[in-house]
PDB file of C-alpha atoms in Angstrom:
ATOM      1  CA  MET F   1     -29.657  -2.647   7.575  1.00  0.00           C
ATOM      2  CA  THR F   2     -26.500  -1.116   6.185  1.00  0.00           C
ATOM      3  CA  GLU F   3     -23.284  -1.506   8.152  1.00  0.00           C
ATOM      4  CA  ILE F   4     -22.536   0.747  11.119  1.00  0.00           C
ATOM      5  CA  LEU F   5     -18.934   1.901  11.323  1.00  0.00           C
ATOM      6  CA  LEU F   6     -17.814   3.273  14.624  1.00  0.00           C
ATOM      7  CA  HIS F   7     -14.562   5.376  14.708  1.00  0.00           C
ATOM      8  CA  GLY F   8     -13.135   5.240  18.200  1.00  0.00           C
ATOM      9  CA  PHE F   9     -10.186   4.955  20.497  1.00  0.00           C
ATOM     10  CA  TRP F  10     -10.164   1.883  22.653  1.00  0.00           C
ATOM     11  CA  ARG F  11      -9.817   3.825  25.931  1.00  0.00           C
ATOM     12  CA  SER F  12     -12.088   6.722  24.939  1.00  0.00           C
ATOM     13  CA  SER F  13     -14.911   7.116  27.541  1.00  0.00           C
ATOM     14  CA  ALA F  14     -17.161   8.664  24.869  1.00  0.00           C
ATOM     15  CA  ALA F  15     -16.602   5.793  22.334  1.00  0.00           C
ATOM     16  CA  TYR F  16     -17.094   3.401  25.294  1.00  0.00           C
ATOM     17  CA  ARG F  17     -20.627   4.833  25.902  1.00  0.00           C
ATOM     18  CA  VAL F  18     -21.586   4.221  22.353  1.00  0.00           C
ATOM     19  CA  ARG F  19     -20.406   0.604  22.411  1.00  0.00           C
ATOM     20  CA  ILE F  20     -22.442   0.072  25.481  1.00  0.00           C
ATOM     21  CA  ALA F  21     -25.563   1.446  23.979  1.00  0.00           C
ATOM     22  CA  LEU F  22     -25.121  -0.601  20.794  1.00  0.00           C
ATOM     23  CA  GLY F  23     -24.493  -3.643  22.811  1.00  0.00           C
ATOM     24  CA  LEU F  24     -27.606  -3.128  24.969  1.00  0.00           C
ATOM     25  CA  LYS F  25     -29.638  -2.719  21.699  1.00  0.00           C
ATOM     26  CA  GLY F  26     -28.154  -5.852  20.224  1.00  0.00           C
ATOM     27  CA  ILE F  27     -26.907  -3.853  17.160  1.00  0.00           C
ATOM     28  CA  ALA F  28     -23.971  -5.217  15.122  1.00  0.00           C
ATOM     29  CA  TYR F  29     -21.272  -2.813  14.130  1.00  0.00           C
ATOM     30  CA  ARG F  30     -17.717  -2.584  12.847  1.00  0.00           C
ATOM     31  CA  GLN F  31     -14.962  -0.588  14.474  1.00  0.00           C
ATOM     32  CA  GLN F  32     -12.244   1.578  12.983  1.00  0.00           C
ATOM     33  CA  PRO F  33      -9.522   2.464  15.561  1.00  0.00           C
ATOM     34  CA  VAL F  34      -8.315   6.003  15.757  1.00  0.00           C
ATOM     35  CA  ASP F  35      -5.120   6.251  17.825  1.00  0.00           C
ATOM     36  CA  LEU F  36      -5.545   9.442  19.816  1.00  0.00           C
ATOM     37  CA  LEU F  37      -2.136   9.041  21.403  1.00  0.00           C
ATOM     38  CA  ALA F  38      -0.524   8.982  18.012  1.00  0.00           C
ATOM     39  CA  GLY F  39      -2.495  11.987  16.882  1.00  0.00           C
ATOM     40  CA  GLU F  40      -4.505  10.157  14.221  1.00  0.00           C
ATOM     41  CA  GLN F  41      -7.575  12.265  15.096  1.00  0.00           C
ATOM     42  CA  HIS F  42      -5.755  15.231  13.287  1.00  0.00           C
ATOM     43  CA  ASP F  43      -5.084  13.284  10.087  1.00  0.00           C
ATOM     44  CA  ALA F  44      -6.683  14.874   7.050  1.00  0.00           C
ATOM     45  CA  ALA F  45      -8.662  11.835   6.249  1.00  0.00           C
ATOM     46  CA  TYR F  46     -10.183  11.593   9.757  1.00  0.00           C
ATOM     47  CA  THR F  47     -10.844  15.449   9.804  1.00  0.00           C
ATOM     48  CA  GLN F  48     -13.110  14.943   6.806  1.00  0.00           C
ATOM     49  CA  ILE F  49     -15.120  12.554   8.944  1.00  0.00           C
ATOM     50  CA  ALA F  50     -14.930  14.369  12.308  1.00  0.00           C
ATOM     51  CA  PRO F  51     -13.902  18.081  11.944  1.00  0.00           C
ATOM     52  CA  HIS F  52     -13.704  18.503  15.650  1.00  0.00           C
ATOM     53  CA  HIS F  53     -10.812  15.976  15.833  1.00  0.00           C
ATOM     54  CA  LEU F  54     -12.493  13.818  18.442  1.00  0.00           C
ATOM     55  CA  VAL F  55     -14.031  10.398  18.798  1.00  0.00           C
ATOM     56  CA  PRO F  56     -16.418   8.741  18.428  1.00  0.00           C
ATOM     57  CA  ALA F  57     -17.757   9.220  14.996  1.00  0.00           C
ATOM     58  CA  LEU F  58     -20.400   6.929  13.600  1.00  0.00           C
ATOM     59  CA  GLU F  59     -21.095   6.222   9.936  1.00  0.00           C
ATOM     60  CA  GLN F  60     -24.162   4.725   8.343  1.00  0.00           C
ATOM     61  CA  ASP F  61     -25.894   5.172   5.020  1.00  0.00           C
ATOM     62  CA  GLY F  62     -23.462   7.876   4.001  1.00  0.00           C
ATOM     63  CA  ARG F  63     -24.238   9.986   6.984  1.00  0.00           C
ATOM     64  CA  VAL F  64     -21.736  10.733   9.758  1.00  0.00           C
ATOM     65  CA  LEU F  65     -22.751  11.414  13.359  1.00  0.00           C
ATOM     66  CA  ILE F  66     -20.451  12.937  15.977  1.00  0.00           C
ATOM     67  CA  GLU F  67     -20.680  13.675  19.729  1.00  0.00           C
ATOM     68  CA  SER F  68     -21.570  10.803  21.831  1.00  0.00           C
ATOM     69  CA  PRO F  69     -24.763  12.378  23.404  1.00  0.00           C
ATOM     70  CA  ALA F  70     -26.250  12.980  19.895  1.00  0.00           C
ATOM     71  CA  ILE F  71     -25.201   9.419  18.823  1.00  0.00           C
ATOM     72  CA  LEU F  72     -26.753   7.816  21.912  1.00  0.00           C
ATOM     73  CA  GLU F  73     -30.016   9.628  21.507  1.00  0.00           C
ATOM     74  CA  TRP F  74     -30.034   8.612  17.848  1.00  0.00           C
ATOM     75  CA  ILE F  75     -29.415   4.981  18.749  1.00  0.00           C
ATOM     76  CA  ASP F  76     -32.249   5.024  21.221  1.00  0.00           C
ATOM     77  CA  ALA F  77     -34.677   6.664  18.798  1.00  0.00           C
ATOM     78  CA  LYS F  78     -33.680   4.383  15.820  1.00  0.00           C
ATOM     79  CA  TRP F  79     -33.928   1.170  17.852  1.00  0.00           C
ATOM     80  CA  PRO F  80     -36.471   1.910  20.578  1.00  0.00           C
ATOM     81  CA  THR F  81     -36.379  -1.641  22.130  1.00  0.00           C
ATOM     82  CA  PRO F  82     -35.143  -1.944  24.735  1.00  0.00           C
ATOM     83  CA  PRO F  83     -35.515   1.661  25.633  1.00  0.00           C
ATOM     84  CA  LEU F  84     -32.644   3.552  27.197  1.00  0.00           C
ATOM     85  CA  LEU F  85     -34.820   6.404  28.237  1.00  0.00           C
ATOM     86  CA  PRO F  86     -38.012   6.053  30.356  1.00  0.00           C
ATOM     87  CA  GLY F  87     -41.294   6.631  28.717  1.00  0.00           C
ATOM     88  CA  ASP F  88     -42.307   9.316  31.249  1.00  0.00           C
ATOM     89  CA  ILE F  89     -40.990  12.690  30.196  1.00  0.00           C
ATOM     90  CA  ASP F  90     -40.211  13.687  33.759  1.00  0.00           C
ATOM     91  CA  ASP F  91     -38.226  10.448  34.403  1.00  0.00           C
ATOM     92  CA  ALA F  92     -36.473  10.817  31.032  1.00  0.00           C
ATOM     93  CA  ALA F  93     -35.320  14.252  32.105  1.00  0.00           C
ATOM     94  CA  ILE F  94     -33.851  12.886  35.254  1.00  0.00           C
ATOM     95  CA  VAL F  95     -31.914  10.209  33.297  1.00  0.00           C
ATOM     96  CA  ARG F  96     -30.601  12.857  30.920  1.00  0.00           C
ATOM     97  CA  ALA F  97     -29.516  14.959  33.835  1.00  0.00           C
ATOM     98  CA  MET F  98     -27.615  12.035  35.316  1.00  0.00           C
ATOM     99  CA  ALA F  99     -25.974  11.510  31.992  1.00  0.00           C
ATOM    100  CA  ALA F 100     -25.134  15.213  31.654  1.00  0.00           C
ATOM    101  CA  LEU F 101     -23.453  15.316  35.079  1.00  0.00           C
ATOM    102  CA  ILE F 102     -20.907  13.084  33.580  1.00  0.00           C
ATOM    103  CA  ALA F 103     -20.869  14.271  29.942  1.00  0.00           C
ATOM    104  CA  CYS F 104     -20.829  18.017  30.815  1.00  0.00           C
ATOM    105  CA  ASP F 105     -19.427  18.333  34.368  1.00  0.00           C
ATOM    106  CA  ILE F 106     -16.827  15.635  34.624  1.00  0.00           C
ATOM    107  CA  HIS F 107     -15.589  14.135  31.359  1.00  0.00           C
ATOM    108  CA  PRO F 108     -14.757  17.334  29.387  1.00  0.00           C
ATOM    109  CA  LEU F 109     -12.508  18.610  32.141  1.00  0.00           C
ATOM    110  CA  ASN F 110     -10.593  15.323  32.127  1.00  0.00           C
ATOM    111  CA  ASN F 111     -10.468  14.802  28.335  1.00  0.00           C
ATOM    112  CA  LEU F 112      -7.083  13.911  26.896  1.00  0.00           C
ATOM    113  CA  ARG F 113      -6.683  17.306  25.153  1.00  0.00           C
ATOM    114  CA  VAL F 114      -7.388  19.163  28.401  1.00  0.00           C
ATOM    115  CA  LEU F 115      -4.885  17.056  30.351  1.00  0.00           C
ATOM    116  CA  ASN F 116      -2.321  17.617  27.654  1.00  0.00           C
ATOM    117  CA  ALA F 117      -3.013  21.319  27.841  1.00  0.00           C
ATOM    118  CA  ILE F 118      -2.473  21.603  31.601  1.00  0.00           C
ATOM    119  CA  ARG F 119       0.675  19.526  31.292  1.00  0.00           C
ATOM    120  CA  GLY F 120       2.023  21.447  28.300  1.00  0.00           C
ATOM    121  CA  ASP F 121       0.747  24.969  28.893  1.00  0.00           C
ATOM    122  CA  PHE F 122       0.920  25.137  32.679  1.00  0.00           C
ATOM    123  CA  GLU F 123       3.678  22.562  33.352  1.00  0.00           C
ATOM    124  CA  ALA F 124       1.519  20.492  35.624  1.00  0.00           C
ATOM    125  CA  THR F 125       3.180  17.625  37.246  1.00  0.00           C
ATOM    126  CA  ASN F 126       1.694  14.137  37.231  1.00  0.00           C
ATOM    127  CA  PRO F 127       0.504  14.424  40.864  1.00  0.00           C
ATOM    128  CA  GLN F 128      -1.136  17.731  39.959  1.00  0.00           C
ATOM    129  CA  VAL F 129      -2.785  16.227  36.945  1.00  0.00           C
ATOM    130  CA  LYS F 130      -4.145  13.336  39.064  1.00  0.00           C
ATOM    131  CA  ALA F 131      -5.450  15.790  41.647  1.00  0.00           C
ATOM    132  CA  TRP F 132      -7.201  17.716  38.811  1.00  0.00           C
ATOM    133  CA  ILE F 133      -8.810  14.527  37.642  1.00  0.00           C
ATOM    134  CA  ALA F 134      -9.919  13.454  41.123  1.00  0.00           C
ATOM    135  CA  ARG F 135     -11.344  16.891  41.870  1.00  0.00           C
ATOM    136  CA  TRP F 136     -13.936  16.857  39.031  1.00  0.00           C
ATOM    137  CA  ILE F 137     -14.764  13.185  39.302  1.00  0.00           C
ATOM    138  CA  THR F 138     -15.351  13.657  43.096  1.00  0.00           C
ATOM    139  CA  GLU F 139     -17.532  16.681  42.711  1.00  0.00           C
ATOM    140  CA  GLY F 140     -19.619  15.131  39.918  1.00  0.00           C
ATOM    141  CA  PHE F 141     -19.937  11.798  41.723  1.00  0.00           C
ATOM    142  CA  ALA F 142     -21.149  13.507  44.836  1.00  0.00           C
ATOM    143  CA  ALA F 143     -24.069  15.011  42.990  1.00  0.00           C
ATOM    144  CA  LEU F 144     -24.690  11.754  41.173  1.00  0.00           C
ATOM    145  CA  GLU F 145     -24.701   9.843  44.393  1.00  0.00           C
ATOM    146  CA  SER F 146     -27.618  11.920  45.536  1.00  0.00           C
ATOM    147  CA  LEU F 147     -29.563  11.361  42.360  1.00  0.00           C
ATOM    148  CA  VAL F 148     -28.998   7.579  42.435  1.00  0.00           C
ATOM    149  CA  ALA F 149     -29.986   7.478  46.097  1.00  0.00           C
ATOM    150  CA  ARG F 150     -33.256   9.229  44.989  1.00  0.00           C
ATOM    151  CA  HIS F 151     -33.988   7.410  41.776  1.00  0.00           C
ATOM    152  CA  GLY F 152     -31.845   4.367  41.563  1.00  0.00           C
ATOM    153  CA  GLY F 153     -32.752   0.681  41.820  1.00  0.00           C
ATOM    154  CA  ARG F 154     -30.615  -2.027  40.505  1.00  0.00           C
ATOM    155  CA  PHE F 155     -29.088   0.455  38.178  1.00  0.00           C
ATOM    156  CA  ALA F 156     -28.480   4.237  38.254  1.00  0.00           C
ATOM    157  CA  PHE F 157     -32.161   4.925  37.421  1.00  0.00           C
ATOM    158  CA  GLY F 158     -34.627   2.122  38.367  1.00  0.00           C
ATOM    159  CA  ASP F 159     -34.176  -1.551  37.592  1.00  0.00           C
ATOM    160  CA  THR F 160     -33.307  -1.562  33.874  1.00  0.00           C
ATOM    161  CA  PRO F 161     -30.310  -0.010  32.168  1.00  0.00           C
ATOM    162  CA  THR F 162     -30.647   3.502  30.853  1.00  0.00           C
ATOM    163  CA  LEU F 163     -28.504   6.145  29.181  1.00  0.00           C
ATOM    164  CA  ALA F 164     -27.334   7.060  32.683  1.00  0.00           C
ATOM    165  CA  ASP F 165     -25.557   3.692  32.915  1.00  0.00           C
ATOM    166  CA  CYS F 166     -24.001   4.085  29.497  1.00  0.00           C
ATOM    167  CA  TYR F 167     -22.262   7.214  30.849  1.00  0.00           C
ATOM    168  CA  LEU F 168     -21.588   5.842  34.326  1.00  0.00           C
ATOM    169  CA  VAL F 169     -19.603   2.789  33.504  1.00  0.00           C
ATOM    170  CA  PRO F 170     -16.874   4.421  31.494  1.00  0.00           C
ATOM    171  CA  GLN F 171     -16.558   7.222  34.077  1.00  0.00           C
ATOM    172  CA  LEU F 172     -16.332   4.659  36.925  1.00  0.00           C
ATOM    173  CA  ASP F 173     -13.650   2.735  35.086  1.00  0.00           C
ATOM    174  CA  SER F 174     -11.755   6.005  34.601  1.00  0.00           C
ATOM    175  CA  ALA F 175     -12.094   6.885  38.262  1.00  0.00           C
ATOM    176  CA  GLU F 176     -10.680   3.463  39.242  1.00  0.00           C
ATOM    177  CA  ARG F 177      -7.865   3.780  36.743  1.00  0.00           C
ATOM    178  CA  TYR F 178      -6.719   6.998  38.357  1.00  0.00           C
ATOM    179  CA  ARG F 179      -7.324   5.559  41.889  1.00  0.00           C
ATOM    180  CA  VAL F 180      -9.861   8.161  42.877  1.00  0.00           C
ATOM    181  CA  ASP F 181     -11.321   7.413  46.347  1.00  0.00           C
ATOM    182  CA  LEU F 182     -14.812   6.133  45.611  1.00  0.00           C
ATOM    183  CA  SER F 183     -15.713   5.145  49.185  1.00  0.00           C
ATOM    184  CA  PRO F 184     -18.021   8.178  49.632  1.00  0.00           C
ATOM    185  CA  PHE F 185     -20.133   6.938  46.645  1.00  0.00           C
ATOM    186  CA  PRO F 186     -21.511   3.459  47.502  1.00  0.00           C
ATOM    187  CA  ARG F 187     -24.726   3.818  45.426  1.00  0.00           C
ATOM    188  CA  VAL F 188     -22.808   4.997  42.297  1.00  0.00           C
ATOM    189  CA  ARG F 189     -20.482   2.063  42.669  1.00  0.00           C
ATOM    190  CA  ALA F 190     -23.259  -0.392  43.124  1.00  0.00           C
ATOM    191  CA  ALA F 191     -25.166   0.839  40.129  1.00  0.00           C
ATOM    192  CA  GLY F 192     -21.988   0.796  38.016  1.00  0.00           C
ATOM    193  CA  ASN F 193     -21.109  -2.661  39.063  1.00  0.00           C
ATOM    194  CA  ALA F 194     -24.543  -3.929  38.310  1.00  0.00           C
ATOM    195  CA  ALA F 195     -24.213  -2.552  34.753  1.00  0.00           C
ATOM    196  CA  ARG F 196     -20.736  -3.966  34.354  1.00  0.00           C
ATOM    197  CA  ALA F 197     -22.024  -7.358  35.188  1.00  0.00           C
ATOM    198  CA  LEU F 198     -24.250  -7.388  32.084  1.00  0.00           C
ATOM    199  CA  ARG F 199     -22.724  -9.388  29.219  1.00  0.00           C
ATOM    200  CA  GLU F 200     -23.435  -6.623  26.642  1.00  0.00           C
ATOM    201  CA  VAL F 201     -21.602  -3.992  28.838  1.00  0.00           C
ATOM    202  CA  ALA F 202     -18.713  -6.271  29.571  1.00  0.00           C
ATOM    203  CA  ALA F 203     -18.105  -6.871  25.897  1.00  0.00           C
ATOM    204  CA  ALA F 204     -17.703  -3.052  25.458  1.00  0.00           C
ATOM    205  CA  HIS F 205     -14.726  -2.820  27.924  1.00  0.00           C
ATOM    206  CA  PRO F 206     -11.751  -0.904  26.543  1.00  0.00           C
ATOM    207  CA  ASP F 207      -9.374  -3.927  26.936  1.00  0.00           C
ATOM    208  CA  LEU F 208     -11.407  -6.000  24.453  1.00  0.00           C
ATOM    209  CA  GLN F 209     -11.356  -3.484  21.652  1.00  0.00           C
ATOM    210  CA  PRO F 210      -9.347  -3.246  18.432  1.00  0.00           C
ATOM    211  CA  GLY F 211      -6.315  -1.142  18.753  1.00  0.00           C
ATOM    212  CA  VAL F 212      -5.575  -1.950  22.380  1.00  0.00           C
ATOM    213  CA  PRO F 213      -1.884  -2.274  22.899  1.00  0.00           C
ATOM    214  CA  ALA F 214      -0.276  -5.707  23.356  1.00  0.00           C
ATOM    215  CA  GLY F 215       1.134  -6.396  26.824  1.00  0.00           C
ATOM    216  CA  PRO F 216       0.478  -4.776  30.156  1.00  0.00           C
ATOM    217  CA  ILE F 217      -1.774  -1.632  30.086  1.00  0.00           C
ATOM    218  CA  ALA F 218      -0.780   1.327  32.191  1.00  0.00           C
TER     219      ALA F 218
END
C-alpha cells in the first residue's frame, strides 16, 4: 500500500475524526501539520491540495480527498474490517444520523472561521463566543442523548465502535475544553468515555499530534 499522508491541525475536530478512524482500522499514515492559527490553510501550496482552505485533506496514490465525512466513508469502504458502519442498512442510517448531528448541526457553527467571524464582524466578546459554542453543543447533544438512549450499548451505537464514535469523541473533548455543562447527557458522556478508553482512540488525541505547541495548552 502506498503511503497515506494526512494534512491536519492538531486541535481540529475534523482531522481528529480521521485519525480515530485510521487508528481503529489499524492503518499506518504520516501527518503533515497545517497551522490554522498561523493561517497556513491559505498558503498557495496548501490551496492546491485543499481549495476550501480547511483540514483535513488526505493524499494517497496521487489522489486528494477532502471533507472528513467523505474521507471517513472512504476509509470504511477501502478497509472494511473492522466495520465502522453496521451491515444492516437501517442501522447504518441511524449511525450516519448520529454522525451528522455533530458534523452538520454542531461542528460547523463552532468552526474556527465562524468563531473568528463573530468576533471580528460582530465584535462578540469571549463570554458571548463561549455562550454561542455552548448553545449549539447543548442543542445537538440533547438530540444525540435521545439516540444513544435508544440505540447505544457500550458505545454510541451498540457494543462496537462506529462512525458515530469517531465524531463523538472530538466533539466531547471540545465541549469539555469550553466547559460546557454536560451533566444532562450521561449517555453521551458514557459512550464517549468508552471510546476514549480504547488504545487506538487515545493515540489520536490532539495533545499527541505533530504541531502541538510546547508547554501548557490553553
